[in-house]
Tab-separated table of C-alpha atoms in Angstrom:
chain	number	residue	atom	x	y	z
A	1	MET	CA	0.026	-0.032	0.020
A	2	THR	CA	1.458	3.321	-1.044
A	3	GLY	CA	-0.961	5.636	0.810
A	4	PRO	CA	-3.325	8.289	-0.620
A	5	GLY	CA	-0.482	10.637	-1.730
A	6	GLY	CA	1.622	7.905	-3.262
A	7	ALA	CA	5.043	6.568	-2.069
A	8	LEU	CA	8.056	8.596	-1.222
A	9	LEU	CA	11.070	7.582	-3.258
A	10	VAL	CA	14.362	8.734	-1.696
A	11	VAL	CA	17.549	8.543	-3.868
A	12	GLY	CA	20.724	9.044	-1.909
A	13	ASP	CA	23.627	7.964	0.168
A	14	VAL	CA	23.770	4.851	2.425
A	15	ILE	CA	26.698	5.208	4.753
A	16	THR	CA	28.328	3.430	7.766
A	17	ASP	CA	28.662	5.980	10.592
A	18	VAL	CA	31.379	5.580	13.228
A	19	VAL	CA	30.208	7.867	16.007
A	20	ALA	CA	32.834	8.973	18.608
A	21	ARG	CA	31.456	10.915	21.476
A	22	HIS	CA	34.130	12.741	23.511
A	23	ALA	CA	34.045	15.071	26.434
A	24	GLY	CA	36.079	18.204	26.080
A	25	PRO	CA	38.612	19.112	23.370
A	26	LEU	CA	40.543	16.598	21.324
A	27	ALA	CA	44.187	15.987	22.466
A	28	PRO	CA	46.361	16.092	19.365
A	29	GLY	CA	49.200	13.570	19.391
A	30	THR	CA	47.797	11.410	22.175
A	31	ASP	CA	44.595	9.728	23.377
A	32	THR	CA	41.214	11.241	23.967
A	33	ALA	CA	38.722	9.090	25.777
A	34	ALA	CA	35.514	8.503	23.830
A	35	VAL	CA	32.478	6.272	23.532
A	36	ILE	CA	32.542	4.833	19.990
A	37	ARG	CA	29.750	3.055	18.151
A	38	THR	CA	29.213	1.864	14.612
A	39	VAL	CA	25.766	2.620	13.327
A	40	PRO	CA	23.921	2.881	9.911
A	41	GLY	CA	23.715	6.329	8.452
A	42	GLY	CA	23.811	8.395	5.195
A	43	ALA	CA	21.723	11.457	4.657
A	44	GLY	CA	19.399	9.794	2.059
A	45	ALA	CA	18.982	6.669	4.091
A	46	ASN	CA	18.312	8.666	7.292
A	47	VAL	CA	15.652	10.752	5.513
A	48	ALA	CA	13.947	7.562	4.385
A	49	CYS	CA	13.930	6.016	7.919
A	50	TRP	CA	12.482	9.145	9.545
A	51	ALA	CA	9.846	9.410	6.840
A	52	ALA	CA	8.895	5.748	7.514
A	53	ARG	CA	8.784	6.402	11.285
A	54	ARG	CA	6.341	9.291	10.691
A	55	GLY	CA	4.166	6.950	8.635
A	56	GLY	CA	1.371	7.764	6.244
A	57	CYS	CA	3.128	6.685	3.105
A	58	GLU	CA	5.289	3.920	1.711
A	59	VAL	CA	8.971	4.817	1.736
A	60	ARG	CA	11.464	3.499	-0.787
A	61	LEU	CA	15.223	4.099	-1.078
A	62	LEU	CA	17.615	3.760	-4.015
A	63	GLY	CA	21.272	3.774	-2.969
A	64	ARG	CA	24.620	2.164	-3.676
A	65	VAL	CA	26.761	0.251	-1.162
A	66	GLY	CA	29.759	-1.996	-1.207
A	67	ALA	CA	29.575	-5.789	-0.809
A	68	ASP	CA	31.248	-5.423	2.627
A	69	ALA	CA	28.050	-4.098	4.302
A	70	ALA	CA	25.161	-4.536	1.870
A	71	VAL	CA	23.337	-7.220	3.842
A	72	TRP	CA	23.603	-5.254	7.162
A	73	HIS	CA	22.390	-2.020	5.568
A	74	GLU	CA	19.460	-3.711	3.809
A	75	ARG	CA	18.383	-5.351	7.110
A	76	GLU	CA	18.707	-2.090	9.068
A	77	LEU	CA	16.646	-0.132	6.538
A	78	ALA	CA	13.921	-2.760	6.390
A	79	ALA	CA	13.820	-2.752	10.237
A	80	CYS	CA	12.945	0.969	10.051
A	81	GLY	CA	10.111	0.278	7.597
A	82	VAL	CA	11.922	1.305	4.446
A	83	ARG	CA	11.776	-0.686	1.184
A	84	PRO	CA	15.418	-0.597	0.065
A	85	ARG	CA	16.761	-1.113	-3.466
A	86	LEU	CA	20.492	-1.184	-2.900
A	87	VAL	CA	22.889	-1.555	-5.801
A	88	VAL	CA	25.938	-3.546	-4.655
A	89	ASP	CA	29.307	-2.221	-5.875
A	90	ALA	CA	31.836	-5.012	-6.253
A	91	ASP	CA	34.810	-2.652	-6.557
A	92	VAL	CA	34.419	-0.029	-3.792
A	93	PRO	CA	33.417	-0.409	-0.137
A	94	THR	CA	30.370	1.214	1.477
A	95	GLY	CA	30.952	4.847	2.296
A	96	THR	CA	32.028	5.563	5.860
A	97	VAL	CA	31.753	8.747	7.945
A	98	VAL	CA	33.580	9.304	11.250
A	99	CYS	CA	31.281	11.544	13.398
A	100	LEU	CA	33.188	13.316	16.160
A	101	VAL	CA	30.573	14.491	18.722
A	102	ASP	CA	31.633	16.957	21.383
A	103	GLU	CA	29.478	16.090	24.439
A	104	GLY	CA	29.340	19.772	25.446
A	105	ALA	CA	26.012	21.545	25.724
A	106	ALA	CA	25.445	21.750	21.952
A	107	ALA	CA	26.570	18.204	21.171
A	108	GLU	CA	28.064	19.623	17.999
A	109	ARG	CA	29.478	17.158	15.426
A	110	THR	CA	32.325	17.157	12.936
A	111	PHE	CA	32.406	14.758	10.002
A	112	LEU	CA	35.336	12.954	8.323
A	113	THR	CA	33.826	11.570	5.093
A	114	ASP	CA	34.769	8.764	2.776
A	115	SER	CA	31.810	8.598	0.374
A	116	GLY	CA	32.905	5.245	-1.017
A	117	ALA	CA	30.308	3.517	-3.138
A	118	SER	CA	27.552	5.998	-2.454
A	119	LEU	CA	28.612	8.633	-5.003
A	120	ARG	CA	29.143	5.944	-7.660
A	121	LEU	CA	25.350	5.748	-8.073
A	122	GLY	CA	24.810	6.523	-11.691
A	123	PRO	CA	22.257	6.589	-14.564
A	124	GLU	CA	22.697	2.838	-15.145
A	125	ASP	CA	21.213	2.300	-11.680
A	126	TRP	CA	18.034	4.162	-12.578
A	127	SER	CA	14.832	2.777	-14.068
A	128	ASP	CA	11.688	4.874	-14.711
A	129	ALA	CA	9.731	1.971	-13.215
A	130	LEU	CA	11.097	3.170	-9.821
A	131	LEU	CA	8.533	5.956	-10.035
A	132	ASP	CA	5.503	3.606	-10.292
A	133	GLY	CA	3.178	4.547	-7.483
A	134	VAL	CA	5.414	7.402	-6.285
A	135	GLY	CA	3.975	10.679	-5.148
A	136	ARG	CA	7.294	12.441	-4.461
A	137	LEU	CA	10.979	12.004	-5.412
A	138	HIS	CA	13.518	13.197	-2.862
A	139	LEU	CA	17.133	13.560	-3.857
A	140	SER	CA	19.969	13.817	-1.317
A	141	GLY	CA	22.215	16.763	-2.137
A	142	TYR	CA	25.256	14.543	-1.749
A	143	LEU	CA	24.326	13.190	-5.189
A	144	LEU	CA	25.372	16.555	-6.721
A	145	PHE	CA	28.902	16.281	-5.543
A	146	SER	CA	30.162	13.718	-8.115
A	147	GLY	CA	29.810	13.389	-11.895
A	148	SER	CA	28.233	10.012	-11.915
A	149	SER	CA	25.504	10.783	-9.345
A	150	ARG	CA	24.915	14.246	-10.909
A	151	ALA	CA	24.049	12.439	-14.153
A	152	LEU	CA	21.621	10.240	-12.216
A	153	VAL	CA	19.977	13.332	-10.702
A	154	ALA	CA	19.406	14.673	-14.227
A	155	VAL	CA	17.875	11.467	-15.500
A	156	ALA	CA	15.674	10.936	-12.423
A	157	SER	CA	14.525	14.549	-12.287
A	158	LYS	CA	13.551	14.535	-16.025
A	159	ALA	CA	11.641	11.237	-15.551
A	160	ALA	CA	9.825	12.678	-12.508
A	161	GLU	CA	8.917	15.820	-14.456
A	162	ALA	CA	7.516	13.709	-17.304
A	163	ARG	CA	5.237	11.914	-14.893
A	164	GLY	CA	4.235	15.006	-12.887
A	165	VAL	CA	6.020	13.766	-9.765
A	166	PRO	CA	7.327	16.618	-7.589
A	167	VAL	CA	10.957	16.696	-6.608
A	168	SER	CA	12.655	17.871	-3.433
A	169	VAL	CA	16.323	18.303	-2.560
A	170	ASP	CA	18.268	18.806	0.681
A	171	PRO	CA	21.612	20.371	-0.093
A	172	ALA	CA	23.218	18.131	2.560
A	173	SER	CA	26.673	19.642	3.167
A	174	ALA	CA	27.766	23.257	3.333
A	175	GLY	CA	31.438	22.159	2.892
A	176	PHE	CA	30.868	20.186	-0.306
A	177	LEU	CA	28.369	22.856	-1.533
A	178	ALA	CA	31.075	25.506	-1.253
A	179	GLU	CA	33.358	23.322	-3.385
A	180	LEU	CA	30.661	22.780	-6.025
A	181	GLY	CA	29.706	26.436	-6.099
A	182	PRO	CA	26.276	28.048	-5.408
A	183	ASP	CA	25.562	28.932	-9.039
A	184	ARG	CA	26.239	25.447	-10.240
A	185	PHE	CA	24.091	23.958	-7.511
A	186	LEU	CA	21.165	26.166	-8.224
A	187	SER	CA	21.363	25.307	-11.933
A	188	LEU	CA	21.216	21.647	-11.109
A	189	VAL	CA	17.976	21.973	-9.035
A	190	GLU	CA	15.863	23.892	-11.551
A	191	ARG	CA	13.192	21.219	-11.598
A	192	VAL	CA	12.848	21.107	-7.775
A	193	ASP	CA	9.645	22.284	-6.021
A	194	VAL	CA	10.947	22.053	-2.441
A	195	LEU	CA	14.425	22.963	-1.206
A	196	LEU	CA	15.381	22.131	2.363
A	197	PRO	CA	18.710	23.813	3.228
A	198	SER	CA	20.225	24.452	6.684
A	199	ARG	CA	20.918	27.985	7.760
A	200	ASP	CA	24.571	27.796	6.633
A	201	GLU	CA	23.546	26.313	3.215
A	202	ALA	CA	20.871	28.902	2.662
A	203	CYS	CA	23.269	31.729	3.322
A	204	LEU	CA	25.992	30.152	1.226
A	205	LEU	CA	23.677	29.697	-1.755
A	206	THR	CA	22.593	33.360	-1.701
A	207	GLY	CA	25.457	35.265	-0.194
A	208	CYS	CA	23.040	36.711	2.359
A	209	ALA	CA	24.147	36.935	6.028
A	210	ASP	CA	20.577	37.105	7.222
A	211	VAL	CA	18.762	33.738	6.987
A	212	ALA	CA	15.333	35.259	6.379
A	213	GLU	CA	16.729	37.211	3.436
A	214	ALA	CA	18.425	34.037	2.166
A	215	ALA	CA	15.195	32.075	2.384
A	216	ALA	CA	13.226	34.769	0.649
A	217	SER	CA	15.874	35.032	-2.139
A	218	LEU	CA	15.875	31.260	-2.710
A	219	SER	CA	12.078	31.211	-2.886
A	220	ARG	CA	12.217	33.337	-6.017
A	221	ARG	CA	13.914	30.356	-7.718
A	222	VAL	CA	12.239	27.400	-5.928
A	223	PRO	CA	8.467	27.377	-5.161
A	224	LEU	CA	8.878	26.389	-1.496
A	225	VAL	CA	11.997	26.892	0.657
A	226	VAL	CA	12.212	25.381	4.151
A	227	VAL	CA	15.233	26.464	6.070
A	228	LYS	CA	16.211	24.248	9.059
A	229	LEU	CA	17.499	26.329	11.976
A	230	GLY	CA	18.325	23.633	14.523
A	231	ALA	CA	17.405	24.821	18.040
A	232	GLU	CA	15.583	27.807	16.444
A	233	GLY	CA	13.179	25.658	14.489
A	234	ALA	CA	12.529	26.417	10.823
A	235	LEU	CA	11.261	29.052	8.510
A	236	LEU	CA	9.300	28.738	5.289
A	237	ALA	CA	9.452	31.026	2.253
A	238	ARG	CA	7.413	31.357	-0.915
A	239	SER	CA	7.439	33.848	-3.803
A	240	GLY	CA	10.158	35.993	-2.300
A	241	GLU	CA	8.750	36.267	1.207
A	242	VAL	CA	9.037	34.359	4.510
A	243	CYS	CA	5.546	32.979	5.098
A	244	ALA	CA	5.945	31.033	8.338
A	245	ARG	CA	8.247	30.486	11.286
A	246	VAL	CA	7.998	27.249	13.245
A	247	PRO	CA	9.698	26.896	16.694
A	248	ALA	CA	11.779	23.980	17.732
A	249	LEU	CA	10.918	21.819	20.767
A	250	PRO	CA	13.146	22.350	23.803
A	251	VAL	CA	15.323	19.262	24.332
A	252	THR	CA	18.731	18.407	25.860
A	253	PRO	CA	20.831	17.248	22.878
A	254	ARG	CA	22.981	14.134	23.094
A	255	ASP	CA	24.030	13.929	19.382
A	256	THR	CA	22.924	16.331	16.637
A	257	THR	CA	23.944	13.927	13.847
A	258	GLY	CA	20.962	13.418	11.539
A	259	ALA	CA	18.693	16.094	13.047
A	260	GLY	CA	18.238	17.807	9.708
A	261	ASP	CA	17.542	14.434	8.022
A	262	ALA	CA	14.925	13.659	10.604
A	263	PHE	CA	13.263	16.972	9.905
A	264	THR	CA	13.330	16.382	6.160
A	265	GLY	CA	11.949	12.860	6.403
A	266	ALA	CA	9.005	13.759	8.694
A	267	PHE	CA	8.309	16.920	6.681
A	268	LEU	CA	8.093	15.124	3.371
A	269	ALA	CA	5.965	12.240	4.801
A	270	ALA	CA	3.608	14.721	6.273
A	271	LEU	CA	3.325	16.592	2.938
A	272	LEU	CA	2.467	13.353	1.168
A	273	ALA	CA	-0.160	12.613	3.742
A	274	GLY	CA	-1.870	15.880	2.999
A	275	ALA	CA	-0.490	18.334	5.598
A	276	ASP	CA	0.095	21.885	4.651
A	277	PRO	CA	3.747	23.034	4.699
A	278	GLY	CA	3.444	24.767	8.067
A	279	ARG	CA	1.976	21.720	9.730
A	280	ALA	CA	4.501	19.509	7.999
A	281	ALA	CA	7.337	21.734	9.378
A	282	GLU	CA	5.919	21.269	12.866
A	283	GLU	CA	6.197	17.547	12.396
A	284	GLY	CA	9.716	17.998	11.125
A	285	CYS	CA	10.716	19.912	14.258
A	286	ARG	CA	9.293	17.156	16.448
A	287	ALA	CA	11.370	14.564	14.523
A	288	GLY	CA	14.459	16.704	14.753
A	289	ALA	CA	13.979	17.003	18.539
A	290	ALA	CA	13.636	13.227	18.772
A	291	ALA	CA	16.782	12.780	16.730
A	292	VAL	CA	19.071	14.891	18.898
A	293	GLU	CA	18.097	13.017	22.000
A	294	ARG	CA	19.452	9.819	20.495
A	295	VAL	CA	22.974	8.738	19.603
A	296	GLY	CA	23.248	8.096	15.865
A	297	ALA	CA	21.209	9.473	12.976
A	298	ARG	CA	18.334	7.029	12.720
A	299	PRO	CA	15.080	6.464	14.632
A	300	PRO	CA	14.703	3.197	16.634
A	301	ALA	CA	13.741	0.179	14.546
A	302	ARG	CA	10.112	-0.756	14.408
A	303	ASP	CA	8.896	-3.434	16.808
C-alpha cells in the first residue's frame, strides 16, 4: 500500500557511521577518551527512515553500497520500515563517515567523510519503473557532488517531471556545497519544487548573511524553501517572502547527527499525507527533537 499521496522515493547515500562521543577538546598527538559506536547512516537513508517512522506513506530508497556491508544495511533499513533497493558495488566499499561528537552543551558534530560506493550511483542504476506509485521524489544533495551521481539526478529529475512527480532536494553539506559552487548547485535543481537547506547552506547559496533574506531570495527560484535552523526551528518562504516560522521543541541534545535528516523525512511524509507546509514543518521539528536526544542518525527500529 502506497498511501493516498503515493510513495516517497528517496535517492541518496547509504553510509556506515562511526560515532565517537568525546568530552572536552581533542588531544592532538595522544589519546582522547571517547564512547565509539558503529551505526547505519547516510543522509538519504536517514531521511527515508525518519519518513517511514512518521508513517502515512510507503517509503522506498535507492542507494549504492559495497559488498562489505550490503546485507547489514538492507536489514537495518527494512527494520525501520523502508523498502530498500540497494545496488551492490563489487569494486568499492560502502561509504564511511567518522562523526566526532563533542559532548558539550550543543553536542556539535564534525564529520570525516569517505563517500565510497555512495557517490558511484549513476544513470545505469536508474529505471523509470522506480517511479511507479510514487507521489514524491526526494534527492539527497550529496548526489550533486560527483559526476556519476549528478548524471543520475538529471535522469531521475527528467523522468519525474515527465510523470508529474514533484521533486525535493536537501543540499546536505555546506562544505561540499562551497566546493561545487552556489551557481552550479542552483542550476542543477531547476526542476525542484521544495528545497530544504540548513541555515549555513541557505546563506552560502545566496550570499546573504541574514537567513530570512536568504530564504526569501531562494524562494524566487524554488516554489517552497524550508530552512532548518536547529534549536531555532525552521522558517518557510514562498514567492520571495518568508511565510511562516516554526519553533523547535526544547530538548537536551545528546548527538545532533541526523537532526536535519529527521526533519526532512518527517516533513516530506507529512506533505504526502496531505498536511500543509506549516503543519509539516511542525512535524519535522518534532522529529528533529527526537533525533538529537538519540546517539546516531536513525530512529529506533520498528517493533
